[in-house]
Coordinates of C-alpha atoms in Angstrom, one line a residue:
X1383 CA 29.0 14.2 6.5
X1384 CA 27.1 15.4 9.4
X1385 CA 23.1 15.4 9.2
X1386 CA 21.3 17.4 11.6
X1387 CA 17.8 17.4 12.8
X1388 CA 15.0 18.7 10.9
X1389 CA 12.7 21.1 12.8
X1390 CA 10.2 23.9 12.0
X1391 CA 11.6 23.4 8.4
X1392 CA 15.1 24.4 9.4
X1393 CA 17.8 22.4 10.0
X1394 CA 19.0 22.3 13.5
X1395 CA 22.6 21.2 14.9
X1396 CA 21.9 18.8 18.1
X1397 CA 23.6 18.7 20.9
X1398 CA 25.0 15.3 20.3
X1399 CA 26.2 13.1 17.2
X1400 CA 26.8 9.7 16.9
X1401 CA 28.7 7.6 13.7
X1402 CA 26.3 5.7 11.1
X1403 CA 28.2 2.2 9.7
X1404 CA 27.2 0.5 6.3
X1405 CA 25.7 -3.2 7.5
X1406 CA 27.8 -4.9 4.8
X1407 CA 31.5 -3.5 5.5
X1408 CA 31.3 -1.1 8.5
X1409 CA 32.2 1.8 6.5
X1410 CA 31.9 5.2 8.0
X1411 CA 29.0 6.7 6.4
X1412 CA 27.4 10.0 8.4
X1413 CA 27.1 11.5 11.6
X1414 CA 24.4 11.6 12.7
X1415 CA 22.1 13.8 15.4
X1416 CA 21.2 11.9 18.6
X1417 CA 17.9 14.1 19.7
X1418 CA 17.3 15.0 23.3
X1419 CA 14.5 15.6 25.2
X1420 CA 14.3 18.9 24.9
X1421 CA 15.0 18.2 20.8
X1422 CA 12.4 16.2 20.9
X1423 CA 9.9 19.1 22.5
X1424 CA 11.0 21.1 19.8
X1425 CA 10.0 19.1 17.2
X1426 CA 6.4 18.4 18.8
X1427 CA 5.8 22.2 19.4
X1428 CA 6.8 23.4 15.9
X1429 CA 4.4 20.4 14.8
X1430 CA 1.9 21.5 16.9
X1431 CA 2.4 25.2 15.6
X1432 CA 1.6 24.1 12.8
X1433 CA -1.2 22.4 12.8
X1434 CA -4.1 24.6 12.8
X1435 CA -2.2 25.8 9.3
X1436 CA -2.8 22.4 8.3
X1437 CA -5.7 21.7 9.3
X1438 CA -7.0 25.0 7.2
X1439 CA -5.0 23.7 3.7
X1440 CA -7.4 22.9 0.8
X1441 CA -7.1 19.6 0.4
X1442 CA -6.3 20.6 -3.3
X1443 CA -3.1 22.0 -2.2
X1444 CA -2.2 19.4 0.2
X1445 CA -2.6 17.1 -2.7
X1446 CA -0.5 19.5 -4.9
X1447 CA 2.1 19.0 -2.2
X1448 CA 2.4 15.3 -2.0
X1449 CA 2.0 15.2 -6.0
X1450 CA 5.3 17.0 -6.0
X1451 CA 6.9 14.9 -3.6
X1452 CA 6.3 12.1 -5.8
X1453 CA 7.8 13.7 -8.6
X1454 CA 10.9 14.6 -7.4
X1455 CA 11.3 11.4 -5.7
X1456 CA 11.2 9.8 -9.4
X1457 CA 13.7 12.9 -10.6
X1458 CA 16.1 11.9 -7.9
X1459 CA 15.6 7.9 -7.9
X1460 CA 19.2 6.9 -8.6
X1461 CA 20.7 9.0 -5.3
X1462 CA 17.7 7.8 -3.0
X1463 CA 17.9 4.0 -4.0
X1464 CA 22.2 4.6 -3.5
X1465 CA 21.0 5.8 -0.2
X1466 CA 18.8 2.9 0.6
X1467 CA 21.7 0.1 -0.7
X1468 CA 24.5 2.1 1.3
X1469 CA 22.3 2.5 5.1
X1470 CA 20.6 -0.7 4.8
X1471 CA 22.3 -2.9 2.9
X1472 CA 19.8 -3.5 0.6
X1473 CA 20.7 -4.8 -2.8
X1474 CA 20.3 -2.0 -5.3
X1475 CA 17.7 -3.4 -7.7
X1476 CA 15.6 -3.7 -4.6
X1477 CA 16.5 -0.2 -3.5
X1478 CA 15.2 1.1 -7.1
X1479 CA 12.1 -0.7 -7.0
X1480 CA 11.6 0.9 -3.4
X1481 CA 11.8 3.7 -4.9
X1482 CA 9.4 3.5 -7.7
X1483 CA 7.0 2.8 -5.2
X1484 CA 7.3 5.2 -2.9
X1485 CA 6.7 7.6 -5.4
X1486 CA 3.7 5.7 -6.2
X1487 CA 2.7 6.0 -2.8
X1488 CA 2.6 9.7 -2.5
X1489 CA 0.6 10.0 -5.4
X1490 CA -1.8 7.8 -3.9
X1491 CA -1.8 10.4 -0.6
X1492 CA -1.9 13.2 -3.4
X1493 CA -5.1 12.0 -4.5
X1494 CA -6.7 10.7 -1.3
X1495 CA -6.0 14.0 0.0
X1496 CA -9.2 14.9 -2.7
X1497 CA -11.5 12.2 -1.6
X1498 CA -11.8 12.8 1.8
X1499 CA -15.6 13.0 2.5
X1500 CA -18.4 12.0 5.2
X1501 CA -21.8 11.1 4.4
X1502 CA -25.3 11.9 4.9
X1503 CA -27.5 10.3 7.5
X1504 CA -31.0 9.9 7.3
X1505 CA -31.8 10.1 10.7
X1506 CA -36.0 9.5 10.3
X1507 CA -34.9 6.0 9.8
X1508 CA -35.3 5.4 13.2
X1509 CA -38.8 7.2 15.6
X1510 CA -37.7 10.8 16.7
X1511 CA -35.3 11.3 13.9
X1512 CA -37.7 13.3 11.8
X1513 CA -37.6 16.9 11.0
X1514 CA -33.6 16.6 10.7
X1515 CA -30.6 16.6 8.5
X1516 CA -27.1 15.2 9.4
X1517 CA -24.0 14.2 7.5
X1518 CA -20.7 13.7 8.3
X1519 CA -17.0 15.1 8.2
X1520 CA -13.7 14.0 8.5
X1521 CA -11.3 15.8 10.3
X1522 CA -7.8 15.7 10.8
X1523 CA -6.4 14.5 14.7
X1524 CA -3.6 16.9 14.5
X1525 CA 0.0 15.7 15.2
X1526 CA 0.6 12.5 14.1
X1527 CA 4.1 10.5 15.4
X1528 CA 5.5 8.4 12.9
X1529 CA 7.9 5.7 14.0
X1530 CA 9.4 4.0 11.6
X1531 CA 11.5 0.5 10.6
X1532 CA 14.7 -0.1 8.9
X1533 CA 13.8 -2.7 6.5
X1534 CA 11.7 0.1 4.0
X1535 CA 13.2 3.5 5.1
X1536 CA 11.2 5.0 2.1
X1537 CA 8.5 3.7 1.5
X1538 CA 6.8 2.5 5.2
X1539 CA 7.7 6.1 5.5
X1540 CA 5.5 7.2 3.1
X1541 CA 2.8 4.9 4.0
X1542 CA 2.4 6.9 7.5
X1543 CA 3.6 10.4 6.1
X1544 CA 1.8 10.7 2.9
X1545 CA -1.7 9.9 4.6
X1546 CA -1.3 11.9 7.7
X1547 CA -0.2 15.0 5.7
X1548 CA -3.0 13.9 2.9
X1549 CA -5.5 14.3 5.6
X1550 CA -4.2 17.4 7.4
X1551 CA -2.4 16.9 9.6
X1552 CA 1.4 17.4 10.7
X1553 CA 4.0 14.8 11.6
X1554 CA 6.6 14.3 13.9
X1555 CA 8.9 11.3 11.7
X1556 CA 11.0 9.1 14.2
X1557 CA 13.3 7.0 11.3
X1558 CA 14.8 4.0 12.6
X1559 CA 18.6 4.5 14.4
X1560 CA 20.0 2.5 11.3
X1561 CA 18.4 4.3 8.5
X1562 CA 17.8 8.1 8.9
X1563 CA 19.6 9.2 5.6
X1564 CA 16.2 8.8 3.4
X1565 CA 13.9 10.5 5.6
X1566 CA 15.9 13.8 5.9
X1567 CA 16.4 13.6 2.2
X1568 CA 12.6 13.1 2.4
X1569 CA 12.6 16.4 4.7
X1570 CA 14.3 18.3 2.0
X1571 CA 12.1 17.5 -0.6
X1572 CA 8.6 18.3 1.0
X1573 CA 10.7 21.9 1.9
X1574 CA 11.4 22.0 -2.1
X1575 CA 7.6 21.0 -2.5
X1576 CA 6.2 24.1 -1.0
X1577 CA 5.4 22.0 2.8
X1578 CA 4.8 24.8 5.2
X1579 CA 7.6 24.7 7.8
X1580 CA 6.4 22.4 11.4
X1581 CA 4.4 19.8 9.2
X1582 CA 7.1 17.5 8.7
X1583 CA 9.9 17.7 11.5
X1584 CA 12.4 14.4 11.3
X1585 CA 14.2 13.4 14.7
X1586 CA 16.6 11.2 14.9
X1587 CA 18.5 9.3 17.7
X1588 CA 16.9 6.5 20.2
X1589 CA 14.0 4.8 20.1
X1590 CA 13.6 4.9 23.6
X1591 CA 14.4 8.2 24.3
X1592 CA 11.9 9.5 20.8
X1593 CA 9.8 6.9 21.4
X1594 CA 8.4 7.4 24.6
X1595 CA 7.9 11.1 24.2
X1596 CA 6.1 10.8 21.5
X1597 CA 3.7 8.6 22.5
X1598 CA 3.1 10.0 26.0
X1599 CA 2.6 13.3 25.0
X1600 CA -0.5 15.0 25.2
X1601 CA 0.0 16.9 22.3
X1602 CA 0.4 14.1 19.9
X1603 CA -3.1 12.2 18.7
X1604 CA -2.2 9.1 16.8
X1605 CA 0.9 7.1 16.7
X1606 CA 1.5 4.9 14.1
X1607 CA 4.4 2.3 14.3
X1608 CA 6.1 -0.3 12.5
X1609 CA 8.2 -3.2 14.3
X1610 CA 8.7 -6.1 17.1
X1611 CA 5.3 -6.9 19.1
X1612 CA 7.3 -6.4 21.9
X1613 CA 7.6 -2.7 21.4
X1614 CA 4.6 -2.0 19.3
X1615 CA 2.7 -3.5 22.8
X1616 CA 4.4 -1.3 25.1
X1617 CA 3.5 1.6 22.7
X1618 CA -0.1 0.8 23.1
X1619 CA 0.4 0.5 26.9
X1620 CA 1.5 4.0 27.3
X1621 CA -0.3 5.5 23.9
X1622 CA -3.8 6.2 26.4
X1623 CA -6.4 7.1 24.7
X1624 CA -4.6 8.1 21.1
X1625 CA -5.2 6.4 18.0
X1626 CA -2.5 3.5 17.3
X1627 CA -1.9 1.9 14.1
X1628 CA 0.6 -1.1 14.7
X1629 CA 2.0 -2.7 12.1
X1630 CA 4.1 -5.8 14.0
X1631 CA 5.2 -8.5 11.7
X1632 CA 4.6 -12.1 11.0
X1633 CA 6.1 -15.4 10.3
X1634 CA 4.1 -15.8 6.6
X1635 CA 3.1 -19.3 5.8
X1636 CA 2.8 -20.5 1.9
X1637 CA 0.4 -23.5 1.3
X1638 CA 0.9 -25.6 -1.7
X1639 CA -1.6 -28.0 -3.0
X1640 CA -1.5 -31.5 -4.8
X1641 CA -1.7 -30.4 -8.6
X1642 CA 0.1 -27.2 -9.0
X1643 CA 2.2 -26.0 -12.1
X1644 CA 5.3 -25.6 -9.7
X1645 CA 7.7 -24.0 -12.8
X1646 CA 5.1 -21.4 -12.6
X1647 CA 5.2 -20.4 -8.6
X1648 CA 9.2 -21.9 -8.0
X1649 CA 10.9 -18.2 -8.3
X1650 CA 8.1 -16.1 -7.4
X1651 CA 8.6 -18.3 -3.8
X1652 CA 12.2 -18.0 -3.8
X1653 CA 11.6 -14.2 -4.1
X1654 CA 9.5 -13.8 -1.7
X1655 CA 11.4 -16.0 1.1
X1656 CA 15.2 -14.1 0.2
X1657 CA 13.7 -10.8 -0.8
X1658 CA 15.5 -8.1 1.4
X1659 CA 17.4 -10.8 3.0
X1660 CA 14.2 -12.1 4.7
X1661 CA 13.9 -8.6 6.0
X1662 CA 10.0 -7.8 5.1
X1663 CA 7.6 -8.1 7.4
X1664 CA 5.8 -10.4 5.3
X1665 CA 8.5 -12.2 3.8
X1666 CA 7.8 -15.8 3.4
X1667 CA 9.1 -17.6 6.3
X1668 CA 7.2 -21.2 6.2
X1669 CA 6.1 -23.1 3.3
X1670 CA 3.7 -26.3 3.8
X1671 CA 3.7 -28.8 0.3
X1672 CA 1.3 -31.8 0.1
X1673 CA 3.2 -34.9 0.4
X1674 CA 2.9 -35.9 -3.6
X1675 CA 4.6 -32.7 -4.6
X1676 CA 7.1 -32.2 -1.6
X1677 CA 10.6 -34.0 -3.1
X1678 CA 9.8 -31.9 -6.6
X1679 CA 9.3 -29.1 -5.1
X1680 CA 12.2 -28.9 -2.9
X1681 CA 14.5 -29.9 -5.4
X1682 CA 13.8 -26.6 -7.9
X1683 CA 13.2 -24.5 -4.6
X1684 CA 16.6 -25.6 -3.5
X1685 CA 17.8 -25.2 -7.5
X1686 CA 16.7 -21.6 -7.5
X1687 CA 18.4 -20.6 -4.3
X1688 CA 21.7 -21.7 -5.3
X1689 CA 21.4 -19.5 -8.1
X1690 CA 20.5 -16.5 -6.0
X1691 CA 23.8 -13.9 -6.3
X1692 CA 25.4 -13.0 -2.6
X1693 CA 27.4 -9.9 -2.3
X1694 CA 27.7 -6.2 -2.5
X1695 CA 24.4 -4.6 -2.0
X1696 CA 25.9 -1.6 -4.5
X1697 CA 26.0 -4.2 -7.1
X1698 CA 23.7 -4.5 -9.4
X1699 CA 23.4 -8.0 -9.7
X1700 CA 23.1 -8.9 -5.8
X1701 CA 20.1 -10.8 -4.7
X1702 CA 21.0 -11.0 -1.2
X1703 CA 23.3 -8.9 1.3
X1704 CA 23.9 -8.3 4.8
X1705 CA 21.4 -8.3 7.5
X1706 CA 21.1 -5.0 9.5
X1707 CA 23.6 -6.0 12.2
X1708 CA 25.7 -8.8 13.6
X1709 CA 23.5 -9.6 16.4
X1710 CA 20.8 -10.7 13.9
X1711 CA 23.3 -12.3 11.8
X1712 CA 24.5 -14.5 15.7
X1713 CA 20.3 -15.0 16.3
X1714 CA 19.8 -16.5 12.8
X1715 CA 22.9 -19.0 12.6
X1716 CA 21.4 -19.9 16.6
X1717 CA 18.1 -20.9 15.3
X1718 CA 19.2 -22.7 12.4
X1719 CA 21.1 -24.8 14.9
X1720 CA 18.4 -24.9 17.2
X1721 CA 15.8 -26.8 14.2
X1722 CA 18.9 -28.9 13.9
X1723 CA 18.9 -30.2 16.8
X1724 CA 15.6 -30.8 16.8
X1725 CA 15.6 -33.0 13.2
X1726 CA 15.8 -30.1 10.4
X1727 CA 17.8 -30.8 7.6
X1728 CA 19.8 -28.0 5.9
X1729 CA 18.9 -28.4 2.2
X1730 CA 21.0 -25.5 1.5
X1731 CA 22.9 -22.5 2.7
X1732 CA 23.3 -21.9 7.2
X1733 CA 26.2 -20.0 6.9
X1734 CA 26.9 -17.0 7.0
X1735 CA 30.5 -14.4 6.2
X1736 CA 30.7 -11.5 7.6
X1737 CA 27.2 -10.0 8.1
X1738 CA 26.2 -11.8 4.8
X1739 CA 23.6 -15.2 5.9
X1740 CA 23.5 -17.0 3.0
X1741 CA 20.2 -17.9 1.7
X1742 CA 19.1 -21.0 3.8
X1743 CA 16.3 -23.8 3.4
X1744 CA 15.4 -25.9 6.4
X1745 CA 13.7 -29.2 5.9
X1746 CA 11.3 -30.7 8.3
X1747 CA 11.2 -28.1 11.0
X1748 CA 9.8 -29.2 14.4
X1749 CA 6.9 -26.7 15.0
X1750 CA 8.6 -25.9 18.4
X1751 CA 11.6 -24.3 16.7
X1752 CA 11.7 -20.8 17.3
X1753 CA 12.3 -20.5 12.9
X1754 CA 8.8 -21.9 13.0
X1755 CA 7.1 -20.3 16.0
X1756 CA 8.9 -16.6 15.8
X1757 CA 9.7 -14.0 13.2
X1758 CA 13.2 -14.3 11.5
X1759 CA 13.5 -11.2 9.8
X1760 CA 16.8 -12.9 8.0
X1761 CA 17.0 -15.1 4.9
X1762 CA 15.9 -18.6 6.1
X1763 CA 12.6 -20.3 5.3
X1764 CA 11.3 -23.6 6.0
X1765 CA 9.4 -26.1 3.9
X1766 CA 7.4 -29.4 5.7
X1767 CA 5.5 -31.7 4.0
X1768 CA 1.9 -32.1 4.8
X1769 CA -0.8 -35.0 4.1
X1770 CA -3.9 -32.9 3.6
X1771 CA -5.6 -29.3 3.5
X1772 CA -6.4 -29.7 6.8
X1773 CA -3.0 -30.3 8.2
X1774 CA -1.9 -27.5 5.9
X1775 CA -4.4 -25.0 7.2
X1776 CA -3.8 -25.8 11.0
X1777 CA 0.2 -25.8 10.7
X1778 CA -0.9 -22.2 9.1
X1779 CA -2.6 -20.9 11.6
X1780 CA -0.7 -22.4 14.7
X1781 CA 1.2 -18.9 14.8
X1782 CA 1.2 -16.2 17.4
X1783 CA 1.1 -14.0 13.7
X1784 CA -1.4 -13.0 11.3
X1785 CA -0.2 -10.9 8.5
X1786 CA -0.8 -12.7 5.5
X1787 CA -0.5 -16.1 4.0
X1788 CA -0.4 -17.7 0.9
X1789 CA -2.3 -20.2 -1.1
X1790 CA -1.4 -22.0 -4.9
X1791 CA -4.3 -24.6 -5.3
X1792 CA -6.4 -25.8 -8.7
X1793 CA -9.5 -26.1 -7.1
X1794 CA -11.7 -23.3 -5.8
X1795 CA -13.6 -24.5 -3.1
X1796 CA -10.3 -25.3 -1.4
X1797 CA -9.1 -21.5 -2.2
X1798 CA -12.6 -20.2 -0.4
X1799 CA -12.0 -22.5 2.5
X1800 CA -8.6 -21.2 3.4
X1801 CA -9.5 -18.0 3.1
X1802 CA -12.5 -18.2 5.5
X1803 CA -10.1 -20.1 7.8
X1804 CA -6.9 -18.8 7.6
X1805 CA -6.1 -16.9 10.4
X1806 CA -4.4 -13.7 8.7
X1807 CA -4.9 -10.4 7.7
X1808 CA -4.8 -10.9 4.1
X1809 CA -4.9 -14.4 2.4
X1810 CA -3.2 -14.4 -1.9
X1811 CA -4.9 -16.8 -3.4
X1812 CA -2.3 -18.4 -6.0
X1813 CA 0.2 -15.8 -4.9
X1814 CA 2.9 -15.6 -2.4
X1815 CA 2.2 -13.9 1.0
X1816 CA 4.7 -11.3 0.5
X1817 CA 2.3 -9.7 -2.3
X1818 CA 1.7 -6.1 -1.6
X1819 CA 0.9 -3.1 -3.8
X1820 CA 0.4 0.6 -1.9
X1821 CA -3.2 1.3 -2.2
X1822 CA -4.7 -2.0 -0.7
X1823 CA -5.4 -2.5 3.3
X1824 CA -2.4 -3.9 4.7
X1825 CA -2.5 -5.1 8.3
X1826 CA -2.8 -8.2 10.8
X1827 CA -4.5 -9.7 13.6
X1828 CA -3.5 -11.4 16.7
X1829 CA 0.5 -10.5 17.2
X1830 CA 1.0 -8.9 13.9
X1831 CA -1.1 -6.1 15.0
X1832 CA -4.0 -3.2 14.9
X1833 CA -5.5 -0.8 12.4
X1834 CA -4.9 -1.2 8.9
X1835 CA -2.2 0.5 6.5
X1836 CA -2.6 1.0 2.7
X1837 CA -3.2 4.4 1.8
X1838 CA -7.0 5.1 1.8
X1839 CA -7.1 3.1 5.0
X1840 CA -4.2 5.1 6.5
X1841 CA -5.9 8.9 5.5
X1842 CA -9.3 7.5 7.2
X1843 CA -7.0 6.1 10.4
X1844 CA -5.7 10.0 10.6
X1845 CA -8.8 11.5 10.8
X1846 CA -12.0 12.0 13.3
X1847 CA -15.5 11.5 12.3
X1848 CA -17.2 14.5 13.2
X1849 CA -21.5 14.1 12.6
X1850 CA -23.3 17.2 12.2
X1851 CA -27.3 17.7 12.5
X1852 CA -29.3 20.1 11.7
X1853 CA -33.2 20.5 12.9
X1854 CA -35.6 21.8 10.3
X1855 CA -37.4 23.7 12.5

């Protein structure tokens, strides 16, 4: 199975093709293009052909558009979760439930894409404004680059495609090297949805070959990506004066206060640390229990792991499968040795066969251990004890991240101060961190990154404010 680029709403062989291997048994599964420079131009001049056309859509019919998206997405849900489970090796029920919400997400663009709207000013609130009218406009930037991770080849997709297009723009999709199968099936169904050809144009191959067009070009006005800090950083380096929505990851942090129910938060935790094998941005990598409740708890976390199903991610009963590639299946097993050495105790799991790491709980983590201080992106998370709120909050926020964190507590005054304090993007009060549903703002500070996602924040991210005045006389 070859697959091609997608450019100017055709599909266009490349000069060069490289092989696309399952993460959970090396099979053969496409060929796929390897863009070029001069692919690359392509794709930014047919999207920048296109965008005045876009620019000119009624936002009724771009909404029609992305409506349709998300109701062939839903009409095709079985083949596009196979296709998540087979290039990412994510177990099928997760696949589906991708699915479900990325079709959810487009009909959120579908009807931002209505809402769009300024306001009015009333400029004689301040001396010398009087005798005018103003208001505001939004306007779209124009081409929009869309760089894209592995871990969600659907739906983070969606999350910058279905804004940019909701708000007028065009697109020029980068999918990640290990997952390009669902975005070009994506490319096929906004062709069937009536997208004019040059809004969406998919190009696959390097990152930093894509990459670094994209974000240097004149052409293109926003660049939104989602990945390491190390990359998203050098984007913003090089982006100039485009807008940049980075979206970097996280090592989340769970508190757990004296008095909690824990039969009633025990799974949802165990879900949201193995979820994906670990491999969500906000996947919950460090849990902090007050000392009364610390041997209970770890004896039903550790109880609910080992009932966790390893395997097959085309099974339908697999909880947890291979990580995207051996490298991150050599880092993990490293760090788990590393918070060994430096006093961890494995409570369960630190193995790993083939490119499978089985699910793994570390007690007692020195904070200097790189599962503590870094992002693991794998299924490992760690779980200290702590004597106080104050402990717990500090251990928290002693990060280089910010995503989101997590708090189950009785008592509301200690559920306002963390969330005042906690120094995160998003704090779920008697949730886990790795809560997200499409339309809410999504985003981080410090390393986890810039701008906010979440679709209503995305469409007003992909737009300029325009004011407009008008003197009486």
């Amino acid at each position: 199975m070859r697959k091609h680029l997608y450019i100017k709403g055709s599909w266009v062989e490349a000069a060069e093709y490289r092989p696309l291997y399952s993460p959970y048994n090396g099979m053969n599964i496409a060929e796929v293009a390897y863009a070029n420079e001069a692919e690359v131009e392509q794709a930014i001049a047919a999207a920048e052909l296109a965008s005045p056309l876009m620019a000119r859509m009624p936002a009724h019919e771009r909404a029609s558009i992305l409506g349709k998206v998300a109701v062939l997405i839903s009409e095709r849900a079985d083949e596009c979760a196979h296709l998540i489970a087979l290039e990412a090796a994510k177990p099928l029920k997760a696949a589906r439930a991708e699915v479900d919400r990325t079709a959810m997400t487009y009909q959120l663009a579908a009807e931002e894409a209505r809402r769009i709207h300024g306001e009015t000013i009333p400029l004689d609130a301040a001396p010398g404004g009087e005798g005018r009218i103003a208001y505001t406009i939004r306007q779209p930037l124009g081409i929009v680059a869309a760089i894209t991770p592995f871990n969600f080849p659907m739906n983070l997709v969606a999350h910058k495609v279905g804004p940019a297009l909701a708000a007028g723009n065009t697109v020029v999709l980068k999918p990640a090297g290990q997952t390009p199968l669902s975005s070009l099936l994506l490319a096929e169904l906004f062709e069937e949805a009536g997208l004019p050809a040059g809004a969406l144009n998919v190009v696959t191959g390097s990152g930093s070959i894509i990459g670094d067009i994209l974000v240097q070009d004149a052409r293109v006005k926003a660049v939104s990506f989602t990945g390491s800090p190390e990359v998203g950083i050098g984007i913003r380096r090089k982006a100039g004066l485009k807008k940049v929505t980075l979206e970097l990851g996280s090592n989340s942090a769970l508190i757990v206060d004296q008095g909690v129910q824990l039969d009633k938060m025990i799974s949802r935790a165990v879900t949201g640390a193995f979820s994906n094998s670990g491999q969500v941005c906000i996947s919950l990598q460090r849990i902090y229990v007050h000392e009364l409740l610390f041997n209970e708890f770890v004896e039903k976390f550790v109880a609910c792991t080992e009932a966790l199903h390893v395997g097959d991610p085309l099974d339908p009963y697999t909880d947890v499968s291979a990580l995207i590639a051996r490298k991150d299946v050599e880092r993990s097993l490293e760090w788990i040795a590393e918070a060994k050495r430096l006093g961890a105790e494995v409570a369960t799991g630190g193995v790993s066969q083939d490119n499978v790491v089985h699910p793994t709980v570390l007690l007692n983590v020195d904070a200097s251990a790189q599962i503590s201080c870094s992002e693991a992106f794998a299924p490992i998370v760690l779980i200290n004890r702590v004597s106080s709120m104050e402990a717990a909050i500090q251990a928290v926020n002693d990060s280089r991240y910010g995503l989101q964190a997590g708090i189950y507590t009785n008592d509301i005054g200690t559920a306002l101060a963390a969330a005042e304090r906690l120094e995160v993007g998003g704090v779920m009060i008697n949730d886990i961190p790795t809560f997200r549903v499409d339309h809410m703002p999504y985003g981080g500070v410090k390393d986890s990154g810039i701008g906010r996602e979440g679709v209503k924040y995305a469409t007003e991210e992909f737009t300029e404010l325009k004011l407009i005045c008008f003197k009486k006389e």
